[in-house]
Coordinates of N, CA and C in Angstrom, one line a residue:
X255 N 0.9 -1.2 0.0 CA 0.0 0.0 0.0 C 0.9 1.2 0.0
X256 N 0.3 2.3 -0.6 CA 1.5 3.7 -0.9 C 0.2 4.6 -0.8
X257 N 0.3 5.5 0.2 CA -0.2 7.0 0.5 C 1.0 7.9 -0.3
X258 N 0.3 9.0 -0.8 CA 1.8 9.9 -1.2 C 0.9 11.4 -1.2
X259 N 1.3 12.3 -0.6 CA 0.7 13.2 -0.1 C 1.2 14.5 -0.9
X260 N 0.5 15.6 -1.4 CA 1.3 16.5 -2.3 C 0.3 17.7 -1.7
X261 N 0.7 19.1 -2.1 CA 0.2 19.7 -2.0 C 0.1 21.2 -1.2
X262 N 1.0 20.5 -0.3 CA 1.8 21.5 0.8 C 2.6 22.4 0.3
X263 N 2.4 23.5 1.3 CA 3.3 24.7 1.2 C 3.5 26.1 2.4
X264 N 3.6 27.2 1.3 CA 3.5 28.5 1.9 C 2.3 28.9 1.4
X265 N 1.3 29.4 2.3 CA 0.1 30.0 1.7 C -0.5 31.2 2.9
X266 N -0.7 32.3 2.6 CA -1.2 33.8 4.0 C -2.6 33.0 4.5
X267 N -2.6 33.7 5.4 CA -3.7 33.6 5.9 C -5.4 34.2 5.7
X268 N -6.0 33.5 5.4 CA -7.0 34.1 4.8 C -7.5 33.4 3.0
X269 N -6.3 32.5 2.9 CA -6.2 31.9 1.3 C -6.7 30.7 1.2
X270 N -6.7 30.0 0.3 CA -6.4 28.8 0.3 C -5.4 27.7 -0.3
X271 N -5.6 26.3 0.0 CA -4.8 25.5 -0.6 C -5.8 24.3 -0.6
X272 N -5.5 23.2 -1.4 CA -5.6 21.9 -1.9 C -4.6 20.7 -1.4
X273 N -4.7 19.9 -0.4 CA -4.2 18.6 -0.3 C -4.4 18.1 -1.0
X274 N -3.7 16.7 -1.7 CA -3.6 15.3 -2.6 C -3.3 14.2 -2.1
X275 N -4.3 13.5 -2.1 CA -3.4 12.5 -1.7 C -4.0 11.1 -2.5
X276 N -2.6 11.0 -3.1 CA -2.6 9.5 -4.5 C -2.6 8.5 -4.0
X277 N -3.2 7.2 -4.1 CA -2.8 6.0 -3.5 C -2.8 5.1 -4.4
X278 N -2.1 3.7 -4.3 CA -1.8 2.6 -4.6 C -2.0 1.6 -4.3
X279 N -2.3 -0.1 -4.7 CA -1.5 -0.9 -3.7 C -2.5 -1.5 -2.9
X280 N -3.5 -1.2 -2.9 CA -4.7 -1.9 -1.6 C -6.1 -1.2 -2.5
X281 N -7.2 -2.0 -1.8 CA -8.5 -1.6 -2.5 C -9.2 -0.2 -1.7
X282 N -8.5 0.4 -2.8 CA -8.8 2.3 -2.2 C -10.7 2.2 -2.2
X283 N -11.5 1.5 -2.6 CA -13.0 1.8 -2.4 C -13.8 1.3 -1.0
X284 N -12.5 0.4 -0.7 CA -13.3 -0.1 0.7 C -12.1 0.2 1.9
X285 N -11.5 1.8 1.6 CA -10.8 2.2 3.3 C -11.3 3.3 3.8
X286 N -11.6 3.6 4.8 CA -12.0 4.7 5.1 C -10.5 5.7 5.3
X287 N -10.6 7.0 4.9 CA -9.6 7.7 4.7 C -9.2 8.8 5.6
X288 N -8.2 8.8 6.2 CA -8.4 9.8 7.1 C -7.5 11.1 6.7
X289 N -7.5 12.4 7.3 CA -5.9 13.2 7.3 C -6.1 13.7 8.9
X290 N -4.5 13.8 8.9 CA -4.2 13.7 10.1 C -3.2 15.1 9.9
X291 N -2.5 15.8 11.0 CA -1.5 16.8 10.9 C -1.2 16.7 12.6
X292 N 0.2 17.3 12.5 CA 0.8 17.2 13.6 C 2.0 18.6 13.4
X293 N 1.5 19.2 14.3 CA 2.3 20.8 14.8 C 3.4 21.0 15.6
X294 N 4.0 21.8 15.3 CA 5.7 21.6 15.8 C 5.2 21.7 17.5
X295 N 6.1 20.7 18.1 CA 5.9 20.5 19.4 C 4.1 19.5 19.6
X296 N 3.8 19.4 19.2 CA 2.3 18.9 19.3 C 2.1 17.4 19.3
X297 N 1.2 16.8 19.4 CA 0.8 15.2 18.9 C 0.3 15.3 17.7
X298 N 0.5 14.4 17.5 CA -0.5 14.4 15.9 C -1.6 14.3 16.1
X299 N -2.6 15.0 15.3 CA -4.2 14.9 15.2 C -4.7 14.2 14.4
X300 N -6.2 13.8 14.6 CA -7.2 13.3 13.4 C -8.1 14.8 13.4
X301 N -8.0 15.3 11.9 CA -9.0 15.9 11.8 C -10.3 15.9 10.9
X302 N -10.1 15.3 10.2 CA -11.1 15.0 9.2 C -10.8 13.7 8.1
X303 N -12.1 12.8 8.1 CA -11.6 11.5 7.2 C -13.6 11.3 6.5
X304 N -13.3 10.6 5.7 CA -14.1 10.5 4.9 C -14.2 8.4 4.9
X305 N -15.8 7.8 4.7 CA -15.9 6.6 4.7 C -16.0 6.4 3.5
X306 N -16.0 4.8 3.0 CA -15.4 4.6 1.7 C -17.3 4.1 1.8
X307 N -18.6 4.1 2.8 CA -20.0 3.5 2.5 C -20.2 4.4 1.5
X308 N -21.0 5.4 2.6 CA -21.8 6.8 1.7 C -20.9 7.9 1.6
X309 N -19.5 8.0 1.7 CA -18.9 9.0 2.0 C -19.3 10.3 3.1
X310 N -19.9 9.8 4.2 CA -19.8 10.1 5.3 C -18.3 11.3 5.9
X311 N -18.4 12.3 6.0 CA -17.8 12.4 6.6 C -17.3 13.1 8.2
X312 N -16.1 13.2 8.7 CA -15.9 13.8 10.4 C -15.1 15.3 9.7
X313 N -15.3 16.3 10.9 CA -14.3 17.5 11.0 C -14.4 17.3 12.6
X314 N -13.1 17.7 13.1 CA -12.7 18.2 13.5 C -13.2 19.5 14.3
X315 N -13.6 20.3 15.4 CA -14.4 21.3 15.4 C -13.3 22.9 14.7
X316 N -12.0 22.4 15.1 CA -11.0 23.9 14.7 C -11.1 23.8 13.4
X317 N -11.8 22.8 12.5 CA -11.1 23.4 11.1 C -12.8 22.5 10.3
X318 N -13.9 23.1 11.0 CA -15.0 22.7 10.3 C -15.0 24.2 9.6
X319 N -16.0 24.0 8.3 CA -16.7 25.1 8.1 C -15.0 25.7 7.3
X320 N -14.2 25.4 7.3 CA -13.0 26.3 6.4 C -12.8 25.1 5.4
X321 N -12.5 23.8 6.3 CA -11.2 22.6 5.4 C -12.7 21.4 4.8
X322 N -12.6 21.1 3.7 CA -13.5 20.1 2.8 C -12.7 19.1 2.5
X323 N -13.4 17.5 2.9 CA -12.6 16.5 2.9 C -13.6 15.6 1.7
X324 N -12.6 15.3 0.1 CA -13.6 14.4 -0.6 C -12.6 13.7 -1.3
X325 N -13.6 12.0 -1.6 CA -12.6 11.3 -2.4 C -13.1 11.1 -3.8
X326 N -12.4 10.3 -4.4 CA -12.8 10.3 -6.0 C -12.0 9.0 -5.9
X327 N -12.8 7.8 -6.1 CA -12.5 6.5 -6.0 C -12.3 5.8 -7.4
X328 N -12.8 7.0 -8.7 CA -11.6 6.6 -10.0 C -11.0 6.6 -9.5
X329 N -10.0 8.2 -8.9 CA -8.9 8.2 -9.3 C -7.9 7.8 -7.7
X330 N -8.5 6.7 -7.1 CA -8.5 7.0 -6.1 C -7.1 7.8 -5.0
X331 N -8.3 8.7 -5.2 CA -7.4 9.8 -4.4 C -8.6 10.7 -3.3
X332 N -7.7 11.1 -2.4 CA -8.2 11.5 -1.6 C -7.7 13.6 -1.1
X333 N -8.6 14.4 -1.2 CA -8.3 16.0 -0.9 C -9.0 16.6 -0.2
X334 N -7.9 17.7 0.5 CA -8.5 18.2 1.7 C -8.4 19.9 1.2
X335 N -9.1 20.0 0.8 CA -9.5 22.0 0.2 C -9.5 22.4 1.9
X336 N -8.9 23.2 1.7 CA -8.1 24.2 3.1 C -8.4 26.1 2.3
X337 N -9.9 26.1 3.4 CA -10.1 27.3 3.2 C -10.0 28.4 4.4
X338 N -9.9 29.8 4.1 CA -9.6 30.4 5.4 C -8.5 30.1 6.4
X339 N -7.3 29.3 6.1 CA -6.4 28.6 7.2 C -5.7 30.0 8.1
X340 N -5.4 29.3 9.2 CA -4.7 30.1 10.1 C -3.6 29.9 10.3
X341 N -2.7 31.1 10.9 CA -1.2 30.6 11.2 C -1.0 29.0 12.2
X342 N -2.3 28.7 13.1 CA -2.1 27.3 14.4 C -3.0 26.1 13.1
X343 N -2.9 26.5 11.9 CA -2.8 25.4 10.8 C -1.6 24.6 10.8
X344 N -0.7 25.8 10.5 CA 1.0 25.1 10.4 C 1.0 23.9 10.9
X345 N 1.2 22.5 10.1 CA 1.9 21.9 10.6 C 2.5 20.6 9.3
X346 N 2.6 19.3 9.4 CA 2.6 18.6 8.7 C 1.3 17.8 8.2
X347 N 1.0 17.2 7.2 CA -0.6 17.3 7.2 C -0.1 15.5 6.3
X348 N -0.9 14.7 7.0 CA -0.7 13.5 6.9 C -1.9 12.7 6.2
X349 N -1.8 11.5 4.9 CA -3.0 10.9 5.1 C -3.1 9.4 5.5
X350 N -4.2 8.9 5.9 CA -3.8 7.2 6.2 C -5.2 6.7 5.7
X351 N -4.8 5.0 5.4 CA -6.3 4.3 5.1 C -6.7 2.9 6.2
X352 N -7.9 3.3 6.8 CA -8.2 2.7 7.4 C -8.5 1.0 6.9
X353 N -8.6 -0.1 6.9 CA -8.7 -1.1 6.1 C -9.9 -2.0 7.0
X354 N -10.4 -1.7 7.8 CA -11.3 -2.8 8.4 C -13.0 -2.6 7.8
X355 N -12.8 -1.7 6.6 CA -14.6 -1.7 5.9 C -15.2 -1.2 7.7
X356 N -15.0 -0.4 7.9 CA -16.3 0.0 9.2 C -17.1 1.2 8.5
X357 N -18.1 1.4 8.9 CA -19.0 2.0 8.4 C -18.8 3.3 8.0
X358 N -18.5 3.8 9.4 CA -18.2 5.3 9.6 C -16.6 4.6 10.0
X359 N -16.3 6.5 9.5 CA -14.9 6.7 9.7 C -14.6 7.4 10.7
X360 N -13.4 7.1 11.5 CA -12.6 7.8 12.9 C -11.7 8.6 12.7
X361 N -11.5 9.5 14.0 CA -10.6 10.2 14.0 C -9.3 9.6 14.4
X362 N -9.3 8.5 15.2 CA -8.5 8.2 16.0 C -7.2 7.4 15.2
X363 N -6.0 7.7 15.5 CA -4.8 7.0 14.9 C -4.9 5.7 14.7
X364 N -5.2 4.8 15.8 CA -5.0 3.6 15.9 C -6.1 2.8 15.0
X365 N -6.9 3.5 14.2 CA -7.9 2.2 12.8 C -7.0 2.8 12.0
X366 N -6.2 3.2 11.8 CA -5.6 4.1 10.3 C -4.0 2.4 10.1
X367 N -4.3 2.0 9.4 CA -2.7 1.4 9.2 C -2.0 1.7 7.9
X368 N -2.1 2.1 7.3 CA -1.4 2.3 5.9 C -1.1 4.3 6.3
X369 N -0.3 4.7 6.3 CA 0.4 5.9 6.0 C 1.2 6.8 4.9
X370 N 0.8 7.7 4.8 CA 1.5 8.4 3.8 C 2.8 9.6 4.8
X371 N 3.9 9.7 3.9 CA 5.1 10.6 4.5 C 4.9 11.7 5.0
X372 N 3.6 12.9 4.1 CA 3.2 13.7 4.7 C 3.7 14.8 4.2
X373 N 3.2 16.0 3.9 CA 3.3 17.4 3.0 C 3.3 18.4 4.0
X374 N 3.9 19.3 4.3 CA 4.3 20.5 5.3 C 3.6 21.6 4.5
X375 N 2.7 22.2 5.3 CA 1.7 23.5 5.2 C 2.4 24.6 6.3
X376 N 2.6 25.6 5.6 CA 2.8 26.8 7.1 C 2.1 28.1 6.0
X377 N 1.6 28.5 7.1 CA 0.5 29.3 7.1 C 0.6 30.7 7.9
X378 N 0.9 31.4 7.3 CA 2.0 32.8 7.8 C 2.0 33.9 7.0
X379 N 2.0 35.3 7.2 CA 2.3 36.5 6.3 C 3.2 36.9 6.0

């Protein structure tokens, strides 16, 4: 299985950006998808993932209503449109695939087993 995450950068505050994330290698229709980011000094977070049923998805409450999380299981890939971001966005922005077919999708690290390396967002003027 291969997560590969693109899309990071420098972007002000108030902008936007587009996460990518390409996958390989395992049956992308039946994982629930997560992204994850982790801030300098910080733990890593779940903040928003999408299920592979109805495409259901979770936010996060700091980043509802800005960041949109959807897949496209042609191409199976998974994107996280990051609108309005804030400087306490900055961090590394991670994706993973859940593999046990559960209905709904989690936030939590531990259903995620397949990982991608992860794309660096800072979000600064």
């Amino acid at each position: 299985a291969r997560l590969v995450e693109s899309g990071g950068g420098w972007v002000q505050p108030g902008g936007s950006l587009r996460l990518s994330c390409a996958t390989s290698g395992f049956d992308f229709e039946h994982h629930n998808i997560g992204w994850f980011r982790q801030a300098p000094g910080k733990e890593r977070e779940g903040i928003s993932c999408v299920s592979m049923s109805d495409g259901g998805t979770y936010y996060v409450d700091s980043v509802k209503g800005r960041f949109t999380i959807a897949r496209d299981n042609a191409k199976k890939a998974v994107y996280l449109q990051m609108n309005s971001p804030k400087p306490e966005d900055t961090a590394i922005y991670y994706c993973a695939a859940d593999p046990a077919r559960r209905w709904e999708c989690g936030r939590s690290e531990d259903l995620y087993v397949y990982w991608g390396q992860g794309t660096e967002v800072t979000v600064s003027s």
